[in-house]
Amino acid sequence: MESSIGYATFIASLLLCLSSFPTPFANARASPLIRSVCKQTQDQFGYNYKQCIKSLWKDIPTRSASNLKDLDTAILKLALTNAQQSKAFFVNALNTTDNNIVKGSGAVKQCADSYDFAVDGFAFSMGGIKDNDKSVSQILTQVQDEIVRCEKALTSTEIELPYLVSSTNFLTMLYRDVTFLITSQLFRI
């Protein structure tokens, strides 16, 4: 019973986060800084430009960032929050008796471990940006590797994730890629 309450709370919080997506006119209001970063993210990683704008513009600290360092920190906070939500889902899933989850428990364990690393990596990166630590780019690359490891583990099983979890995982990777680009510019790597 306690597991289902935790799962319901997690889903409710994801719904709340996703319901705060801005209107389709976000691009018209987005700052030149966000538009530039999303254009670079589209060019380098192939993300949809409008989705990037919508994802970044929904957050007030991201909207109000006036320079790359502030924008990087704000997006890292978003990435950290998404990684924490994904980690919580996978940790809760490890304790379930749902047959689909049990069949793929190796993949779920991999994802719990991967998102545990991602949470630590994003937290470290926030401090690293503040302290001008050039190793942030290396940590963000390792975070990406862990998220990809999770995705590969999940595709090798029959587990079907709820749409909201897939969306959170997508946003975590988007935020990671955007912060990687910004960090590379900040430290000229």
Tab-separated table of C-alpha atoms in Angstrom:
chain	number	residue	atom	x	y	z
A	1	MET	CA	0.000	0.000	0.000
A	2	GLU	CA	2.805	2.398	0.914
A	3	SER	CA	4.469	1.745	-2.466
A	4	SER	CA	1.286	2.641	-4.367
A	5	ILE	CA	0.938	5.877	-2.376
A	6	GLY	CA	4.530	6.800	-3.257
A	7	TYR	CA	3.898	5.980	-6.899
A	8	ALA	CA	0.679	8.041	-6.912
A	9	THR	CA	2.497	10.972	-5.306
A	10	PHE	CA	5.261	10.711	-7.896
A	11	ILE	CA	2.781	10.650	-10.799
A	12	ALA	CA	0.848	13.595	-9.322
A	13	SER	CA	4.031	15.649	-9.016
A	14	LEU	CA	4.995	14.832	-12.607
A	15	LEU	CA	1.556	15.882	-13.809
A	16	LEU	CA	1.934	19.141	-11.974
A	17	CYS	CA	5.347	19.757	-13.534
A	18	LEU	CA	4.178	18.900	-17.032
A	19	SER	CA	1.027	20.995	-16.743
A	20	SER	CA	3.193	24.079	-16.394
A	21	PHE	CA	4.328	23.935	-20.017
A	22	PRO	CA	3.947	27.355	-21.611
A	23	THR	CA	1.737	28.316	-24.488
A	24	PRO	CA	2.845	27.743	-28.091
A	25	PHE	CA	3.916	31.374	-28.218
A	26	ALA	CA	6.883	30.812	-25.888
A	27	ASN	CA	9.349	31.261	-28.751
A	28	ALA	CA	8.100	34.790	-29.364
A	29	ARG	CA	8.764	35.681	-25.714
A	30	ALA	CA	11.933	33.653	-25.172
A	31	SER	CA	15.062	35.614	-24.476
A	32	PRO	CA	17.761	35.817	-27.128
A	33	LEU	CA	19.977	33.832	-24.747
A	34	ILE	CA	17.530	30.910	-24.587
A	35	ARG	CA	16.840	31.058	-28.327
A	36	SER	CA	20.577	30.953	-29.037
A	37	VAL	CA	21.179	28.019	-26.698
A	38	CYS	CA	18.231	26.074	-28.145
A	39	LYS	CA	19.447	26.734	-31.693
A	40	GLN	CA	22.879	25.363	-30.767
A	41	THR	CA	21.271	22.366	-29.044
A	42	GLN	CA	19.239	21.682	-32.177
A	43	ASP	CA	22.339	21.963	-34.394
A	44	GLN	CA	24.615	19.832	-32.221
A	45	PHE	CA	22.242	17.237	-30.736
A	46	GLY	CA	19.231	17.288	-33.079
A	47	TYR	CA	16.618	18.391	-30.532
A	48	ASN	CA	13.431	20.052	-31.674
A	49	TYR	CA	14.000	23.805	-31.323
A	50	LYS	CA	10.438	24.591	-30.206
A	51	GLN	CA	10.461	21.800	-27.612
A	52	CYS	CA	13.726	23.149	-26.226
A	53	ILE	CA	12.269	26.674	-25.976
A	54	LYS	CA	9.108	25.373	-24.263
A	55	SER	CA	11.092	23.244	-21.829
A	56	LEU	CA	13.408	26.059	-20.786
A	57	TRP	CA	10.922	28.929	-20.875
A	58	LYS	CA	8.553	27.307	-18.357
A	59	ASP	CA	11.053	27.868	-15.528
A	60	ILE	CA	11.215	31.371	-13.996
A	61	PRO	CA	14.934	31.262	-13.014
A	62	THR	CA	15.777	30.075	-16.531
A	63	ARG	CA	13.653	32.836	-18.042
A	64	SER	CA	15.304	35.490	-15.897
A	65	ALA	CA	18.909	34.392	-16.517
A	66	SER	CA	20.850	37.273	-18.010
A	67	ASN	CA	24.111	35.467	-18.750
A	68	LEU	CA	25.358	31.990	-19.617
A	69	LYS	CA	26.537	31.146	-16.108
A	70	ASP	CA	23.144	31.963	-14.545
A	71	LEU	CA	21.357	30.080	-17.337
A	72	ASP	CA	23.636	27.071	-16.861
A	73	THR	CA	22.940	27.005	-13.118
A	74	ALA	CA	19.176	27.341	-13.621
A	75	ILE	CA	19.080	24.507	-16.162
A	76	LEU	CA	21.249	22.312	-13.941
A	77	LYS	CA	18.634	22.769	-11.208
A	78	LEU	CA	15.957	21.575	-13.649
A	79	ALA	CA	18.133	18.610	-14.620
A	80	LEU	CA	18.709	17.761	-10.966
A	81	THR	CA	14.979	17.864	-10.201
A	82	ASN	CA	14.157	15.631	-13.178
A	83	ALA	CA	16.926	13.185	-12.291
A	84	GLN	CA	15.638	13.010	-8.695
A	85	GLN	CA	12.131	12.227	-9.968
A	86	SER	CA	13.418	9.519	-12.308
A	87	LYS	CA	15.566	8.017	-9.555
A	88	ALA	CA	12.574	7.961	-7.193
A	89	PHE	CA	10.467	6.172	-9.811
A	90	PHE	CA	13.081	3.478	-10.423
A	91	VAL	CA	13.848	2.989	-6.724
A	92	ASN	CA	10.097	2.615	-6.040
A	93	ALA	CA	9.788	0.251	-8.990
A	94	LEU	CA	12.430	-2.016	-7.470
A	95	ASN	CA	10.111	-2.539	-4.501
A	96	THR	CA	6.998	-3.396	-6.531
A	97	THR	CA	5.466	-6.764	-7.238
A	98	ASP	CA	4.204	-5.767	-10.710
A	99	ASN	CA	5.123	-8.684	-13.017
A	100	ASN	CA	6.345	-6.387	-15.831
A	101	ILE	CA	8.737	-4.631	-13.463
A	102	VAL	CA	9.911	-7.868	-11.826
A	103	LYS	CA	10.749	-9.347	-15.255
A	104	GLY	CA	12.934	-6.347	-15.985
A	105	SER	CA	14.362	-5.850	-12.503
A	106	GLY	CA	17.938	-5.850	-13.849
A	107	ALA	CA	17.062	-2.933	-16.115
A	108	VAL	CA	15.215	-1.146	-13.322
A	109	LYS	CA	18.234	-1.615	-11.023
A	110	GLN	CA	20.504	-0.250	-13.756
A	111	CYS	CA	18.262	2.805	-14.121
A	112	ALA	CA	18.094	3.382	-10.365
A	113	ASP	CA	21.903	3.285	-10.279
A	114	SER	CA	22.216	5.463	-13.387
A	115	TYR	CA	19.897	8.123	-12.029
A	116	ASP	CA	21.608	7.966	-8.641
A	117	PHE	CA	24.824	8.891	-10.463
A	118	ALA	CA	22.991	11.565	-12.472
A	119	VAL	CA	21.645	13.194	-9.299
A	120	ASP	CA	25.148	13.315	-7.818
A	121	GLY	CA	26.611	14.518	-11.114
A	122	PHE	CA	24.141	17.373	-11.515
A	123	ALA	CA	24.613	18.417	-7.876
A	124	PHE	CA	28.397	18.426	-8.327
A	125	SER	CA	28.070	20.377	-11.577
A	126	MET	CA	26.047	23.125	-9.911
A	127	GLY	CA	28.882	23.706	-7.448
A	128	GLY	CA	31.456	23.293	-10.193
A	129	ILE	CA	29.897	26.024	-12.322
A	130	LYS	CA	29.944	28.358	-9.322
A	131	ASP	CA	33.608	27.520	-8.648
A	132	ASN	CA	34.654	27.582	-12.347
A	133	ASP	CA	35.649	23.901	-12.158
A	134	LYS	CA	36.461	22.744	-15.690
A	135	SER	CA	35.807	19.105	-14.770
A	136	VAL	CA	32.056	19.832	-14.982
A	137	SER	CA	32.076	18.907	-18.691
A	138	GLN	CA	33.604	15.516	-17.881
A	139	ILE	CA	31.008	14.885	-15.184
A	140	LEU	CA	28.189	15.853	-17.564
A	141	THR	CA	29.591	13.421	-20.155
A	142	GLN	CA	29.562	10.666	-17.528
A	143	VAL	CA	25.966	11.583	-16.619
A	144	GLN	CA	25.022	11.243	-20.284
A	145	ASP	CA	26.704	7.821	-20.434
A	146	GLU	CA	24.709	6.666	-17.399
A	147	ILE	CA	21.371	7.869	-18.814
A	148	VAL	CA	22.141	6.100	-22.109
A	149	ARG	CA	23.021	2.944	-20.117
A	150	CYS	CA	19.587	3.126	-18.492
A	151	GLU	CA	17.823	3.621	-21.831
A	152	LYS	CA	19.663	0.652	-23.361
A	153	ALA	CA	18.818	-1.548	-20.388
A	154	LEU	CA	15.155	-0.617	-20.680
A	155	THR	CA	14.983	-1.280	-24.420
A	156	SER	CA	16.362	-4.770	-23.826
A	157	THR	CA	13.334	-5.628	-21.639
A	158	GLU	CA	9.595	-5.729	-22.036
A	159	ILE	CA	9.022	-2.961	-19.500
A	160	GLU	CA	6.709	-0.225	-20.688
A	161	LEU	CA	7.311	2.983	-18.811
A	162	PRO	CA	4.495	5.396	-18.114
A	163	TYR	CA	4.557	8.321	-20.545
A	164	LEU	CA	5.343	10.738	-17.712
A	165	VAL	CA	8.509	8.855	-16.767
A	166	SER	CA	9.632	8.767	-20.397
A	167	SER	CA	8.987	12.501	-20.612
A	168	THR	CA	10.998	13.174	-17.449
A	169	ASN	CA	13.872	11.060	-18.777
A	170	PHE	CA	13.772	12.989	-22.069
A	171	LEU	CA	13.856	16.335	-20.252
A	172	THR	CA	16.750	15.197	-18.067
A	173	MET	CA	18.790	14.395	-21.170
A	174	LEU	CA	17.762	17.652	-22.883
A	175	TYR	CA	18.835	19.665	-19.837
A	176	ARG	CA	22.088	17.703	-19.651
A	177	ASP	CA	22.850	18.438	-23.300
A	178	VAL	CA	22.013	22.139	-22.973
A	179	THR	CA	24.174	22.500	-19.858
A	180	PHE	CA	26.989	20.630	-21.585
A	181	LEU	CA	26.905	23.147	-24.451
A	182	ILE	CA	26.797	26.123	-22.113
A	183	THR	CA	29.567	24.726	-19.904
A	184	SER	CA	31.724	24.147	-22.966
A	185	GLN	CA	31.248	27.806	-23.902
A	186	LEU	CA	31.930	29.035	-20.372
A	187	PHE	CA	35.169	27.099	-20.091
A	188	ARG	CA	36.026	27.096	-23.823
A	189	ILE	CA	36.576	23.351	-23.867
